[in-house]
Amino acid sequence: MRKARPLIAVAATLLVLGPVGWWWQDSLLPDAYSLMSMGHVELGGAAGGDHAAHGARSITELVADRNRPADVAVTLTARQDGDRYTVNGTTPGPAIFARAGQLVQVRLVNADVTGGVTLHWHGVDVPNAEDGVAGVTQDAVRPGGEHVYRFVAPEPGTFWYHSHQVSHEQVARGLFGALVVLPAQPSDVDTVATAHLYGGTHTINGSPSDLRVAAHAGQTVRVRVINTDNGPMSVWVTGAPFRIAAVDGTDLHEPGDVRDVSVLLTAGGRVDLLLTMPATPVRVQLGGPLSVVLGSGDVPPAPQPRTAVDLLSYGAPAALGFDPDRPDRTFRYEIGRRPGFVDGRPGMFWTVNGRLFPDVPMYVVQEGDIVRMTIVNRSGEVHPMHLHGHHAVVLSRDGVRATGSPWWIDSLNVGDGETYEIAFVADNPGIWADHCHNLKHAADGLLAHLMYAGYTTPYVLGPASGNEPE
Ligand code: C2O
Ligand code: CU
């Protein structure tokens, strides 16, 4: 029996380490792999359709009309500048302005970003091949290389662009800019306020100070606030009532005047605030220490109002254009957290529907489907969830149905413990990322994909490919 003791100890150790070793081994990602083989298929209660690559169309065909000349042509050159990235020498990069229906053509040049770059058009439902996700819709552009993006500008609204190659690092360090589709009837004053934290320093449009904008009494003013950070921010206005004219590039229906309330702006999201200038200056505070100050003179900062506008009940209802109560597919996107291994790395990782990256859902749809998705957050932290290529309408939060203006989003703040129901029409074929826009979370595996049956991508992920979208 004396000899048996060490043997039992060895056996016990193996019993514990065996599975751990297997999990570790099992979590290792191949050097190059296709998204098509990643994760597990979810069909949302409908027949699958042919999701296999056999006979499938390549997403590279999903482009804007090749024969149409550009209405707006821009060249954007990405550079690495110490620990910053710049676009045409600045960060944020230049804002791009277009009108609805114009063909926008952007030539991206990578001067010297060693990790490679791409551009993703956040909130614009571009054709899939223009979506800018490295390893999914294109290869990352290497130093000295270039890539041309072409898409038709959507309805007027506020959008932004950013790299989708090593995005958790490249976006935080500057590789982004604003994209505005101008309204047919512009306000007297129209200003973009891109909020960004550079290593802990708050900025608006790249500057660490208040943004001062000239405006006279009686003028209408639109302030387009873009949250390019990883966390939510609150926006509030002192000195005038205001309206939330648009969320995520979509106008709200009959938004009413409000005051002494804050507006929650999720990471990656945008709000357009509209107000009429009084005779005195107005301060639009962007969460941290910075503000947009309208008019001349000063108005002191005010503490954040206690109540926030609830977009579930703000504005007046209007037709959605489809019936979300008759969905063709119903999906669940449940976010949790548990210890495990991702690519051999031990840690606490996000789970989607109980599983760890790369075993994340591949939500399969067919073109024309009405899709309903329930997003549940039981992970202990807030997640700004972003679906590419589509706008979804919010149906409910924690069982409370939406009663206000249709609330169309591309980025949704899902707080810990919250459950949202959203719906959208699958009207933009391709393969689309659906991830957390706290880009560090995405890099830690908080992502999934939406794919249309019958499509495939030739691009691959993994170190050997040079593509690392998150
Ligand atoms: Cu703004 Cu997948 O990103
Ligand atoms: Cu997250």
XYZ file of C-alpha atoms and ligand atoms in Angstrom:
474
model
C 0.000 0.000 0.000
C 2.881 2.324 0.719
C 3.873 2.340 -2.918
C 0.342 2.997 -4.026
C 0.255 6.479 -2.453
C 2.497 8.260 -4.990
C 0.699 6.430 -7.766
C -2.634 7.682 -6.512
C -1.183 11.180 -6.346
C 0.050 10.902 -9.926
C -3.272 9.528 -11.046
C -5.136 12.308 -9.251
C -2.894 14.946 -10.834
C -3.462 13.458 -14.266
C -7.153 13.347 -13.600
C -7.113 17.093 -12.926
C -4.501 18.129 -15.469
C -5.686 15.764 -18.179
C -8.886 17.631 -18.962
C -7.217 21.006 -18.419
C -4.487 19.998 -20.829
C -7.111 18.856 -23.283
C -9.026 22.133 -22.969
C -5.795 24.039 -23.443
C -4.881 21.975 -26.494
C -8.408 22.172 -27.836
C -8.443 25.985 -27.554
C -5.402 26.431 -29.799
C -6.295 28.132 -33.051
C -4.807 26.972 -36.330
C -2.289 29.231 -38.088
C -4.832 29.985 -40.773
C -8.521 29.184 -40.761
C -11.682 30.216 -42.483
C -14.535 31.841 -40.680
C -16.705 29.370 -42.568
C -15.390 26.550 -40.402
C -15.565 28.520 -37.188
C -18.121 28.234 -34.416
C -21.424 26.433 -34.422
C -24.353 26.939 -36.716
C -27.592 28.373 -35.353
C -30.581 28.268 -37.660
C -33.056 30.212 -35.555
C -35.845 27.719 -35.979
C -35.902 27.743 -39.775
C -34.641 25.197 -42.251
C -30.958 25.706 -42.807
C -30.737 26.575 -46.398
C -27.458 25.624 -47.925
C -24.936 27.106 -45.548
C -22.170 24.835 -46.844
C -19.636 26.286 -49.254
C -20.692 23.925 -52.027
C -21.987 25.938 -54.965
C -21.879 29.102 -52.877
C -21.306 32.608 -54.210
C -18.233 34.463 -53.096
C -18.885 37.604 -51.061
C -16.261 39.338 -53.230
C -19.050 39.787 -55.801
C -21.056 41.891 -53.357
C -19.916 45.367 -54.417
C -21.423 48.663 -55.549
C -22.065 49.158 -59.286
C -18.575 48.875 -60.822
C -19.476 51.094 -63.767
C -20.741 53.987 -61.754
C -18.311 56.887 -61.419
C -17.592 58.278 -57.955
C -19.379 61.406 -56.749
C -17.135 61.796 -53.730
C -13.557 60.563 -54.056
C -11.152 60.616 -51.128
C -7.700 59.206 -50.486
C -6.948 58.276 -46.895
C -3.366 57.454 -45.955
C -2.776 55.562 -42.729
C 0.467 56.066 -40.838
C 2.017 54.963 -37.622
C 3.342 57.874 -35.623
C 4.959 56.707 -32.386
C 2.184 55.118 -30.364
C -0.487 56.879 -32.464
C -2.017 56.141 -35.801
C -2.985 58.937 -38.155
C -5.097 59.281 -41.286
C -3.769 61.926 -43.698
C -1.526 63.105 -40.876
C -4.202 63.685 -38.237
C -6.302 61.805 -35.760
C -9.198 61.635 -36.103
C -8.747 61.427 -39.846
C -10.585 63.897 -42.082
C -14.376 63.823 -41.867
C -15.972 62.594 -45.074
C -19.114 64.422 -46.242
C -21.528 63.078 -48.825
C -25.162 63.356 -49.838
C -27.661 60.511 -49.829
C -27.360 58.426 -52.980
C -23.889 59.638 -53.917
C -21.261 57.086 -54.725
C -18.449 57.414 -52.212
C -15.055 56.081 -53.229
C -12.254 55.916 -50.701
C -8.751 54.855 -51.599
C -7.003 53.599 -48.483
C -3.225 53.728 -48.624
C -1.134 52.114 -45.943
C 2.070 54.165 -45.702
C 3.794 52.277 -42.907
C 1.438 50.555 -40.489
C 3.321 47.310 -39.993
C 0.323 45.381 -38.649
C -1.742 46.175 -41.752
C -4.960 48.234 -41.877
C -8.504 48.227 -43.223
C -11.449 50.635 -43.075
C -14.874 49.656 -41.796
C -17.827 52.021 -42.390
C -19.495 51.848 -39.012
C -23.261 52.122 -39.327
C -23.331 52.212 -43.122
C -25.002 49.148 -44.583
C -22.445 48.792 -47.380
C -22.267 45.836 -49.781
C -20.468 43.052 -47.938
C -17.179 43.186 -49.890
C -16.809 46.851 -48.807
C -17.217 46.136 -45.088
C -13.511 46.270 -44.289
C -13.200 43.339 -41.894
C -9.755 41.766 -42.239
C -9.938 38.039 -42.881
C -13.665 38.146 -43.538
C -14.312 40.613 -46.374
C -10.736 41.434 -47.449
C -7.092 40.965 -46.577
C -5.508 43.606 -44.361
C -3.656 46.196 -46.455
C 0.072 45.763 -45.887
C 2.554 48.707 -45.762
C 2.931 50.128 -49.271
C -0.382 48.603 -50.322
C -3.773 50.104 -51.009
C -7.434 49.163 -51.244
C -10.407 50.959 -52.784
C -13.822 51.029 -51.079
C -16.969 52.002 -52.976
C -20.471 52.358 -51.584
C -23.593 54.435 -52.020
C -24.171 56.957 -49.240
C -27.294 56.013 -47.242
C -30.019 58.308 -45.932
C -28.675 61.395 -44.155
C -27.075 60.666 -40.824
C -23.938 60.458 -38.740
C -21.542 57.546 -39.194
C -17.850 56.885 -38.738
C -15.040 54.848 -40.154
C -12.294 52.920 -38.409
C -9.747 50.218 -38.983
C -10.986 46.661 -38.534
C -7.519 45.130 -38.336
C -6.231 44.727 -34.764
C -9.043 47.151 -34.073
C -8.795 47.090 -30.285
C -5.422 48.763 -30.653
C -5.713 50.729 -33.904
C -9.022 52.419 -33.067
C -8.005 53.334 -29.512
C -4.820 54.894 -30.916
C -6.391 56.958 -33.631
C -7.253 55.105 -36.828
C -10.752 56.483 -37.316
C -12.755 59.464 -38.543
C -16.288 60.793 -39.034
C -18.550 60.159 -42.016
C -21.558 62.436 -42.440
C -24.353 62.116 -44.939
C -25.708 65.632 -45.122
C -29.429 66.346 -44.836
C -31.330 67.859 -47.755
C -32.306 70.770 -45.516
C -29.310 71.530 -43.338
C -29.477 73.292 -39.994
C -27.957 76.778 -39.791
C -25.099 75.354 -37.783
C -24.025 71.748 -38.202
C -21.106 70.431 -36.213
C -19.438 67.079 -35.627
C -18.134 66.241 -32.153
C -16.059 63.071 -32.188
C -15.335 62.071 -28.609
C -12.255 59.949 -28.038
C -9.940 58.964 -25.205
C -6.275 58.830 -26.160
C -4.549 56.916 -23.370
C -6.764 58.511 -20.725
C -6.944 62.002 -22.268
C -10.443 63.130 -23.282
C -10.649 64.849 -26.654
C -13.209 66.273 -29.057
C -12.196 66.098 -32.710
C -8.677 65.310 -31.519
C -8.275 68.336 -29.286
C -8.135 68.075 -25.477
C -10.270 71.190 -24.962
C -13.843 72.378 -25.397
C -15.067 72.711 -28.954
C -16.293 76.285 -29.482
C -18.838 76.767 -32.232
C -20.221 80.120 -33.375
C -24.025 80.313 -33.315
C -26.471 83.223 -33.112
C -29.814 83.525 -31.375
C -32.579 81.927 -33.422
C -30.295 79.676 -35.451
C -30.941 75.950 -35.565
C -27.962 73.895 -34.442
C -27.229 70.219 -34.989
C -24.496 68.608 -32.904
C -23.460 65.172 -34.131
C -21.867 63.331 -31.228
C -19.853 60.228 -32.056
C -18.626 57.947 -29.279
C -15.474 56.261 -30.597
C -14.475 54.810 -27.222
C -14.949 51.428 -25.600
C -17.453 52.514 -22.965
C -20.749 54.391 -22.819
C -20.885 58.155 -22.283
C -23.640 60.493 -21.158
C -24.428 63.672 -23.035
C -26.418 66.576 -21.610
C -27.233 70.128 -22.559
C -27.231 73.240 -20.397
C -28.837 76.467 -21.517
C -31.551 75.318 -23.931
C -34.127 72.597 -24.496
C -33.088 70.136 -27.185
C -34.284 67.230 -29.268
C -32.645 63.915 -30.108
C -33.045 64.189 -33.838
C -31.282 60.960 -34.756
C -29.701 57.862 -33.263
C -27.090 55.806 -35.137
C -27.681 57.699 -38.370
C -31.454 57.235 -38.409
C -33.894 60.102 -37.746
C -36.288 59.597 -34.866
C -39.977 60.165 -35.544
C -41.430 63.296 -33.917
C -38.811 63.688 -31.212
C -40.014 66.070 -28.518
C -38.150 68.839 -26.745
C -36.514 67.786 -23.494
C -34.369 69.482 -20.880
C -32.533 68.535 -17.694
C -32.078 64.992 -18.923
C -29.039 63.130 -20.127
C -28.705 60.966 -23.199
C -26.859 57.658 -23.000
C -24.546 57.252 -25.969
C -23.223 53.754 -26.357
C -19.703 52.949 -27.530
C -19.652 53.106 -31.317
C -23.028 54.872 -31.358
C -24.030 58.354 -32.469
C -26.675 60.864 -31.432
C -27.620 64.028 -33.314
C -28.900 66.733 -30.983
C -30.947 69.575 -32.402
C -31.699 72.886 -30.714
C -32.601 76.465 -31.397
C -30.034 78.921 -30.133
C -31.254 81.217 -27.360
C -29.693 84.628 -26.782
C -27.264 83.062 -24.306
C -24.601 80.393 -24.897
C -25.324 76.682 -24.653
C -23.098 73.913 -23.333
C -23.334 70.351 -24.608
C -21.390 68.198 -22.161
C -19.827 64.988 -23.367
C -19.596 62.869 -20.248
C -16.068 63.698 -19.157
C -14.570 67.130 -18.681
C -15.200 68.360 -22.223
C -18.093 70.162 -23.896
C -19.229 71.664 -27.136
C -19.883 75.328 -26.339
C -22.295 77.046 -28.707
C -22.381 80.835 -29.041
C -20.105 83.336 -27.386
C -19.521 83.963 -23.719
C -19.649 81.229 -21.170
C -22.074 78.943 -19.495
C -20.641 76.990 -16.581
C -20.709 73.183 -16.648
C -23.623 71.581 -14.812
C -23.748 68.251 -13.026
C -25.237 65.328 -14.928
C -29.049 65.341 -14.709
C -30.484 62.512 -12.640
C -32.754 61.159 -15.326
C -31.825 59.853 -18.736
C -34.070 59.911 -21.789
C -35.499 56.457 -22.368
C -35.442 55.872 -26.093
C -38.012 53.096 -25.636
C -40.706 55.717 -25.109
C -39.256 58.851 -26.738
C -40.902 60.275 -29.863
C -43.964 58.940 -31.671
C -44.522 55.500 -33.218
C -44.303 55.031 -36.992
C -44.466 52.128 -39.409
C -41.451 49.814 -39.394
C -41.921 48.498 -42.895
C -42.009 44.888 -41.693
C -43.734 42.819 -39.032
C -41.313 41.773 -36.289
C -44.030 39.587 -34.750
C -43.820 37.214 -37.704
C -40.130 36.344 -37.690
C -38.614 33.728 -39.972
C -35.715 33.232 -37.558
C -35.431 33.805 -33.834
C -31.962 33.911 -32.338
C -30.509 34.249 -28.886
C -27.249 36.073 -28.168
C -26.552 35.440 -24.517
C -23.389 36.902 -23.079
C -21.745 35.313 -20.049
C -18.303 34.972 -18.574
C -16.273 32.057 -17.267
C -12.699 30.822 -16.838
C -11.173 28.855 -19.663
C -8.645 28.962 -22.470
C -8.739 30.955 -25.687
C -5.920 30.096 -28.090
C -3.983 28.492 -25.235
C -4.312 31.594 -23.065
C -5.907 30.981 -19.668
C -8.243 33.637 -18.309
C -11.775 34.808 -17.635
C -13.420 34.971 -21.024
C -16.729 36.113 -22.468
C -19.071 33.398 -23.583
C -21.756 33.554 -26.215
C -24.597 31.121 -25.554
C -22.390 29.411 -22.994
C -19.445 28.717 -25.279
C -16.014 30.274 -25.639
C -14.401 31.748 -28.760
C -13.926 30.377 -31.403
C -16.968 28.197 -30.741
C -19.271 31.193 -31.186
C -22.576 31.263 -33.048
C -22.798 31.452 -36.808
C -26.327 32.796 -37.176
C -27.566 31.624 -40.545
C -30.276 33.513 -42.446
C -31.676 33.587 -45.917
C -32.129 36.795 -47.876
C -35.506 38.327 -47.080
C -35.878 36.738 -43.647
C -37.357 38.709 -40.800
C -34.987 38.103 -37.928
C -35.652 38.507 -34.255
C -32.819 38.401 -31.770
C -32.823 38.379 -27.995
C -29.649 39.752 -26.466
C -29.112 38.751 -22.852
C -26.262 40.050 -20.743
C -25.350 38.001 -17.671
C -21.645 38.777 -17.685
C -21.152 41.412 -15.002
C -20.262 44.210 -17.443
C -21.898 46.437 -20.044
C -21.551 45.494 -23.713
C -22.156 47.806 -26.690
C -23.367 45.261 -29.234
C -22.788 46.083 -32.901
C -24.183 44.227 -35.894
C -22.536 45.009 -39.211
C -24.432 45.632 -42.439
C -27.894 46.075 -40.931
C -29.957 48.383 -38.807
C -32.082 46.666 -36.205
C -35.086 48.092 -34.418
C -35.408 47.766 -30.650
C -38.595 45.907 -29.656
C -38.247 45.679 -25.893
C -35.979 45.904 -22.888
C -36.497 43.562 -19.934
C -39.956 42.772 -21.233
C -41.027 46.419 -21.566
C -42.144 47.029 -25.136
C -41.017 50.011 -27.185
C -43.779 52.611 -27.499
C -41.958 55.635 -28.862
C -40.388 56.405 -32.219
C -38.944 53.392 -33.989
C -35.519 53.140 -32.384
C -33.156 51.884 -35.074
C -29.686 51.016 -33.929
C -26.427 49.623 -35.156
C -24.865 49.828 -31.683
C -26.825 48.937 -28.565
C -25.839 49.449 -24.950
C -26.707 46.194 -23.199
C -26.157 46.678 -19.484
C -25.375 43.856 -17.082
C -28.563 41.979 -16.296
C -30.450 43.489 -19.234
C -32.330 41.665 -21.976
C -33.123 43.368 -25.277
C -35.220 42.113 -28.133
C -34.335 43.515 -31.527
C -35.482 42.734 -35.065
C -34.222 43.367 -38.557
C -34.767 42.357 -42.140
C -32.025 40.261 -43.706
C -31.705 42.440 -46.794
C -27.945 42.729 -47.240
C -26.359 39.392 -48.166
C -22.897 38.420 -47.069
C -21.041 37.491 -43.921
C -21.275 40.038 -41.141
C -19.611 40.465 -37.782
C -21.895 40.888 -34.767
C -19.692 41.854 -31.856
C -19.125 43.901 -28.768
C -17.796 47.383 -29.564
C -15.775 47.459 -26.420
C -13.060 46.364 -28.803
C -11.010 44.768 -26.058
C -13.959 42.496 -25.350
C -14.196 41.608 -29.032
C -10.492 40.765 -29.029
C -11.234 38.482 -26.078
C -13.796 36.631 -28.125
C -17.061 38.507 -27.636
C -18.227 38.146 -31.194
C -20.392 36.088 -33.489
C -21.302 36.239 -37.157
C -24.415 36.535 -39.238
C -24.179 34.743 -42.533
C -26.513 34.406 -45.461
C -26.969 30.866 -46.699
C -25.238 30.281 -50.001
C -22.343 32.715 -49.533
C -18.706 32.051 -48.831
C -15.540 34.044 -48.288
C -12.110 33.301 -49.727
C -10.334 35.209 -46.933
C -8.819 33.529 -43.903
C -7.919 34.422 -40.343
C -5.028 33.427 -38.092
C -1.377 34.469 -37.737
C -0.246 32.974 -41.044
C -2.866 35.060 -42.880
C -1.818 38.402 -41.382
C -5.516 39.074 -40.731
C -6.563 39.848 -37.195
C -9.831 41.805 -37.322
C -10.284 42.343 -33.597
Cu -17.272 49.681 -35.491
Cu -17.006 45.639 -36.211
O -17.074 47.681 -35.834
Cu -18.271 43.915 -24.301
